[in-house]
mmCIF file of C-alpha atoms and ligand atoms in Angstrom:
data_model
loop_
_atom_site.group_PDB
_atom_site.id
_atom_site.type_symbol
_atom_site.label_atom_id
_atom_site.label_comp_id
_atom_site.label_asym_id
_atom_site.label_seq_id
_atom_site.Cartn_x
_atom_site.Cartn_y
_atom_site.Cartn_z
ATOM 1 C CA MET A 131 90.629 -2.122 181.015
ATOM 2 C CA SER A 132 90.566 -1.469 177.201
ATOM 3 C CA GLN A 133 87.451 -2.262 175.362
ATOM 4 C CA ALA A 134 87.350 -5.306 172.903
ATOM 5 C CA ARG A 135 87.612 -4.036 169.385
ATOM 6 C CA GLN A 136 84.860 -4.920 166.930
ATOM 7 C CA LYS A 137 84.595 -4.977 163.209
ATOM 8 C CA LEU A 138 82.169 -2.590 161.630
ATOM 9 C CA LEU A 139 81.832 -2.871 157.716
ATOM 10 C CA ILE A 140 80.527 0.291 156.421
ATOM 11 C CA THR A 141 79.527 0.600 152.665
ATOM 12 C CA GLY A 142 78.953 3.446 150.357
ATOM 13 C CA PHE A 143 77.400 3.627 146.655
ATOM 14 C CA ASP A 144 78.946 4.731 143.444
ATOM 15 C CA PRO A 145 77.084 7.597 141.555
ATOM 16 C CA PHE A 146 73.928 6.652 139.765
ATOM 17 C CA GLY A 147 71.026 8.277 137.919
ATOM 18 C CA GLY A 148 73.081 10.705 135.985
ATOM 19 C CA ARG A 149 74.886 12.240 138.776
ATOM 20 C CA SER A 150 78.835 12.426 138.938
ATOM 21 C CA ILE A 151 79.059 11.895 142.662
ATOM 22 C CA ASN A 152 77.621 10.071 145.394
ATOM 23 C CA PRO A 153 77.879 11.582 149.018
ATOM 24 C CA SER A 154 77.519 8.092 150.556
ATOM 25 C CA TRP A 155 80.732 6.796 149.337
ATOM 26 C CA LEU A 156 82.627 10.247 149.902
ATOM 27 C CA ALA A 157 81.388 10.413 153.472
ATOM 28 C CA VAL A 158 82.444 6.779 154.088
ATOM 29 C CA GLN A 159 85.932 7.365 152.638
ATOM 30 C CA ALA A 160 86.333 10.716 155.091
ATOM 31 C CA LEU A 161 85.321 8.634 158.245
ATOM 32 C CA PRO A 162 88.112 7.878 160.639
ATOM 33 C CA ASP A 163 89.294 4.237 160.499
ATOM 34 C CA GLN A 164 88.475 3.661 164.274
ATOM 35 C CA ILE A 165 85.196 4.989 165.957
ATOM 36 C CA GLY A 166 84.542 4.004 169.616
ATOM 37 C CA SER A 167 85.109 0.514 169.829
ATOM 38 C CA PHE A 168 84.806 -0.271 165.993
ATOM 39 C CA ASP A 169 87.570 -0.793 163.537
ATOM 40 C CA LEU A 170 86.048 0.199 160.384
ATOM 41 C CA VAL A 171 86.313 -1.520 157.016
ATOM 42 C CA LYS A 172 85.185 0.727 154.195
ATOM 43 C CA LEU A 173 83.635 -0.805 150.808
ATOM 44 C CA GLN A 174 82.236 0.644 147.884
ATOM 45 C CA ILE A 175 79.375 -0.973 146.249
ATOM 46 C CA PRO A 176 77.577 -0.591 142.744
ATOM 47 C CA THR A 177 74.165 0.747 142.456
ATOM 48 C CA ILE A 178 72.904 -2.457 140.980
ATOM 49 C CA TYR A 179 70.026 -4.627 142.159
ATOM 50 C CA GLY A 180 71.093 -7.606 143.575
ATOM 51 C CA ILE A 181 74.851 -7.265 142.882
ATOM 52 C CA ALA A 182 75.065 -4.507 145.581
ATOM 53 C CA ALA A 183 73.889 -6.743 148.465
ATOM 54 C CA GLN A 184 76.014 -9.716 147.060
ATOM 55 C CA THR A 185 78.945 -7.649 147.180
ATOM 56 C CA VAL A 186 78.616 -6.959 150.857
ATOM 57 C CA LEU A 187 77.588 -10.327 151.698
ATOM 58 C CA HIS A 188 80.908 -11.725 149.816
ATOM 59 C CA GLU A 189 83.046 -9.134 151.975
ATOM 60 C CA ALA A 190 81.110 -9.964 155.194
ATOM 61 C CA LYS A 191 81.743 -13.648 155.004
ATOM 62 C CA MET A 192 85.332 -13.008 155.003
ATOM 63 C CA LEU A 193 85.335 -10.227 157.513
ATOM 64 C CA SER A 194 82.643 -11.702 160.315
ATOM 65 C CA PRO A 195 81.832 -8.129 161.306
ATOM 66 C CA SER A 196 79.685 -7.133 164.276
ATOM 67 C CA VAL A 197 78.132 -4.622 162.558
ATOM 68 C CA ILE A 198 76.918 -3.985 158.977
ATOM 69 C CA LEU A 199 76.181 -0.460 158.128
ATOM 70 C CA CYS A 200 75.179 0.787 154.552
ATOM 71 C CA ILE A 201 75.073 4.389 153.534
ATOM 72 C CA GLY A 202 73.080 5.696 150.837
ATOM 73 C CA GLN A 203 72.105 8.949 149.123
ATOM 74 C CA ALA A 204 68.678 10.102 149.154
ATOM 75 C CA ALA A 205 67.802 13.222 147.050
ATOM 76 C CA GLY A 206 65.021 15.173 148.721
ATOM 77 C CA ARG A 207 65.850 14.748 152.245
ATOM 78 C CA ARG A 208 67.258 17.473 154.581
ATOM 79 C CA SER A 209 68.374 14.813 157.478
ATOM 80 C CA ILE A 210 70.569 12.018 158.188
ATOM 81 C CA THR A 211 67.914 9.196 158.331
ATOM 82 C CA PRO A 212 68.614 5.545 159.899
ATOM 83 C CA GLU A 213 66.155 3.395 158.336
ATOM 84 C CA PHE A 214 63.811 1.508 160.443
ATOM 85 C CA VAL A 215 62.730 -1.256 157.864
ATOM 86 C CA GLY A 216 63.398 -3.075 154.727
ATOM 87 C CA ILE A 217 60.654 -4.188 152.552
ATOM 88 C CA ASN A 218 60.481 -7.067 150.049
ATOM 89 C CA LEU A 219 59.884 -5.000 147.012
ATOM 90 C CA ARG A 220 61.815 -3.847 143.854
ATOM 91 C CA HIS A 221 60.186 -0.792 142.140
ATOM 92 C CA SER A 222 61.852 1.910 140.372
ATOM 93 C CA SER A 223 61.102 4.637 137.906
ATOM 94 C CA ILE A 224 64.926 5.099 137.078
ATOM 95 C CA ALA A 225 67.492 2.460 135.952
ATOM 96 C CA ASP A 226 70.222 0.952 138.074
ATOM 97 C CA ASN A 227 73.645 0.913 136.834
ATOM 98 C CA ARG A 228 72.922 -2.095 134.913
ATOM 99 C CA ASP A 229 69.955 -0.551 133.142
ATOM 100 C CA PHE A 230 67.585 -2.565 135.276
ATOM 101 C CA CYS A 231 64.249 -0.922 136.096
ATOM 102 C CA PRO A 232 61.910 -3.477 138.065
ATOM 103 C CA LYS A 233 58.234 -2.967 138.492
ATOM 104 C CA ASP A 234 56.611 -4.171 141.651
ATOM 105 C CA SER A 235 58.640 -7.285 141.979
ATOM 106 C CA PRO A 236 59.876 -9.188 145.114
ATOM 107 C CA ILE A 237 63.374 -9.312 146.126
ATOM 108 C CA LEU A 238 62.798 -12.756 147.404
ATOM 109 C CA PRO A 239 59.527 -14.491 146.162
ATOM 110 C CA ALA A 240 59.282 -16.499 149.305
ATOM 111 C CA GLY A 241 60.608 -14.017 151.876
ATOM 112 C CA PRO A 242 58.719 -12.233 154.463
ATOM 113 C CA THR A 243 57.087 -8.925 153.606
ATOM 114 C CA ALA A 244 59.611 -6.873 155.801
ATOM 115 C CA TYR A 245 62.388 -6.764 158.377
ATOM 116 C CA PHE A 246 62.937 -4.225 160.861
ATOM 117 C CA THR A 247 66.862 -3.080 161.300
ATOM 118 C CA THR A 248 68.775 -4.611 164.215
ATOM 119 C CA LEU A 249 70.717 -1.403 164.928
ATOM 120 C CA PRO A 250 69.566 1.083 167.552
ATOM 121 C CA VAL A 251 68.066 3.755 165.165
ATOM 122 C CA ARG A 252 66.390 5.669 168.009
ATOM 123 C CA SER A 253 69.621 6.193 170.057
ATOM 124 C CA MET A 254 71.376 6.786 166.816
ATOM 125 C CA THR A 255 69.142 9.668 165.910
ATOM 126 C CA ALA A 256 68.839 11.042 169.442
ATOM 127 C CA ALA A 257 72.963 11.168 169.669
ATOM 128 C CA MET A 258 72.896 13.302 166.376
ATOM 129 C CA SER A 259 70.264 15.604 167.402
ATOM 130 C CA ALA A 260 71.753 16.188 170.705
ATOM 131 C CA LYS A 261 74.730 17.559 168.581
ATOM 132 C CA LYS A 262 72.308 19.653 166.571
ATOM 133 C CA ILE A 263 73.015 17.606 163.311
ATOM 134 C CA PRO A 264 69.742 17.184 161.322
ATOM 135 C CA SER A 265 68.662 13.658 161.777
ATOM 136 C CA ALA A 266 65.380 11.547 162.086
ATOM 137 C CA VAL A 267 64.276 8.005 161.800
ATOM 138 C CA SER A 268 62.934 6.949 158.504
ATOM 139 C CA TYR A 269 60.198 4.424 157.898
ATOM 140 C CA SER A 270 60.816 3.875 154.284
ATOM 141 C CA ALA A 271 64.229 3.165 152.534
ATOM 142 C CA GLY A 272 62.460 3.316 149.296
ATOM 143 C CA THR A 273 62.198 0.434 146.753
ATOM 144 C CA PHE A 274 65.329 1.121 144.773
ATOM 145 C CA VAL A 275 68.972 -0.374 145.509
ATOM 146 C CA CYS A 276 69.332 0.842 149.153
ATOM 147 C CA ASN A 277 66.178 -1.123 150.210
ATOM 148 C CA ASP A 278 67.384 -3.940 148.071
ATOM 149 C CA VAL A 279 70.485 -4.179 150.262
ATOM 150 C CA LEU A 280 69.044 -3.559 153.629
ATOM 151 C CA TYR A 281 66.291 -6.075 153.117
ATOM 152 C CA THR A 282 68.643 -8.924 151.519
ATOM 153 C CA LEU A 283 70.975 -8.314 154.529
ATOM 154 C CA LEU A 284 68.485 -8.325 157.229
ATOM 155 C CA HIS A 285 67.134 -11.577 155.771
ATOM 156 C CA HIS A 286 70.800 -13.228 155.538
ATOM 157 C CA TYR A 287 71.597 -11.976 159.074
ATOM 158 C CA ALA A 288 68.232 -12.783 160.795
ATOM 159 C CA GLY A 289 68.528 -14.694 163.974
ATOM 160 C CA THR A 290 72.265 -14.059 164.149
ATOM 161 C CA ASP A 291 74.452 -11.766 166.143
ATOM 162 C CA THR A 292 75.437 -9.672 163.333
ATOM 163 C CA LYS A 293 73.699 -6.150 163.452
ATOM 164 C CA VAL A 294 72.283 -4.532 160.116
ATOM 165 C CA GLY A 295 71.471 -1.159 159.384
ATOM 166 C CA PHE A 296 71.228 1.729 156.796
ATOM 167 C CA ILE A 297 71.529 5.230 156.784
ATOM 168 C CA HIS A 298 70.310 7.637 154.043
ATOM 169 C CA VAL A 299 72.043 10.826 153.676
ATOM 170 C CA PRO A 300 71.268 14.053 151.830
ATOM 171 C CA LEU A 301 72.819 15.397 148.635
ATOM 172 C CA LEU A 302 76.033 17.600 148.935
ATOM 173 C CA PRO A 303 75.353 21.444 148.087
ATOM 174 C CA GLU A 304 77.667 21.077 145.053
ATOM 175 C CA GLN A 305 75.671 18.412 143.510
ATOM 176 C CA ALA A 306 71.937 19.577 144.495
ATOM 177 C CA ASN A 307 69.910 21.840 142.245
ATOM 178 C CA THR A 308 68.821 25.128 143.870
ATOM 179 C CA ASP A 309 65.583 23.532 144.710
ATOM 180 C CA GLU A 310 67.007 20.272 146.423
ATOM 181 C CA PRO A 311 67.970 20.392 149.901
ATOM 182 C CA SER A 312 71.547 19.389 151.032
ATOM 183 C CA LEU A 313 74.156 18.923 153.813
ATOM 184 C CA PRO A 314 77.893 19.770 153.804
ATOM 185 C CA LEU A 315 80.166 16.730 153.794
ATOM 186 C CA HIS A 316 81.507 17.656 157.131
ATOM 187 C CA LEU A 317 78.155 17.517 158.749
ATOM 188 C CA ILE A 318 77.345 14.386 157.273
ATOM 189 C CA CYS A 319 80.622 12.725 158.325
ATOM 190 C CA ASP A 320 79.954 14.101 161.862
ATOM 191 C CA GLY A 321 76.527 12.848 161.886
ATOM 192 C CA LEU A 322 77.586 9.269 160.761
ATOM 193 C CA ARG A 323 80.610 9.207 163.390
ATOM 194 C CA THR A 324 77.998 10.232 166.074
ATOM 195 C CA ALA A 325 75.498 7.471 164.996
ATOM 196 C CA ILE A 326 78.389 4.799 165.109
ATOM 197 C CA GLU A 327 79.339 5.930 168.456
ATOM 198 C CA ALA A 328 75.736 5.302 169.763
ATOM 199 C CA ILE A 329 75.719 1.664 168.353
ATOM 200 C CA THR A 330 76.427 -0.638 171.549
HETATM 201 N N1 PCA B 1407 70.917 5.664 147.007
HETATM 202 C C1 PCA B 1407 69.938 4.855 146.235
HETATM 203 C C2 PCA B 1407 70.858 3.550 145.597
HETATM 204 C C3 PCA B 1407 72.267 3.944 145.732
HETATM 205 C C4 PCA B 1407 72.058 5.217 146.618
HETATM 206 O O1 PCA B 1407 73.188 5.742 146.983
HETATM 207 C C5 PCA B 1407 68.636 4.383 146.954
HETATM 208 O O2 PCA B 1407 68.272 5.179 147.864
HETATM 209 O O3 PCA B 1407 68.061 3.286 146.668
#
């Protein structure tokens, strides 16, 4: 008997912080349209506080996906890192793509401090490690736009059947400075595919 198909909305960001590419969107674009029981819908979102999350919510309202998985670039990381938690904080040393640079302000003034992801990050990481793809669970998505998206989506879908998660990926070799760690695009794509296969 064939498995019921489910929709998975997957997003990547546009370039930010003076870089000319963002591996998150390049990797999302390079993924197949079907992975396991999921039909993927791919969406590029802007690296702008508030607008990024609203763009995902707008698409998700029309699509009603079972899973929303957002991907972002994390300079300095060596591994593919599913995020465990989103926190209610905006704080940045660099401007977003609308020149906004918040300092210690809440995302939602009356919202809870944090939400845990509703995706199985342990199985996702274990599946990647089993294939020797560098991966680790992360306990901080930062306080920039990626965390903003993760927190806002987890708040919106809290208590519903829609699962929400975020994966940070390293820089690509072609964009990294000599002292920055990186991972080739094909490994990032293998990792994301493997992580999605581990979502049940
Ligand atoms: N990474 C940033 C925002 C966009 C992206 O790809 C972050 O880690 O917040």
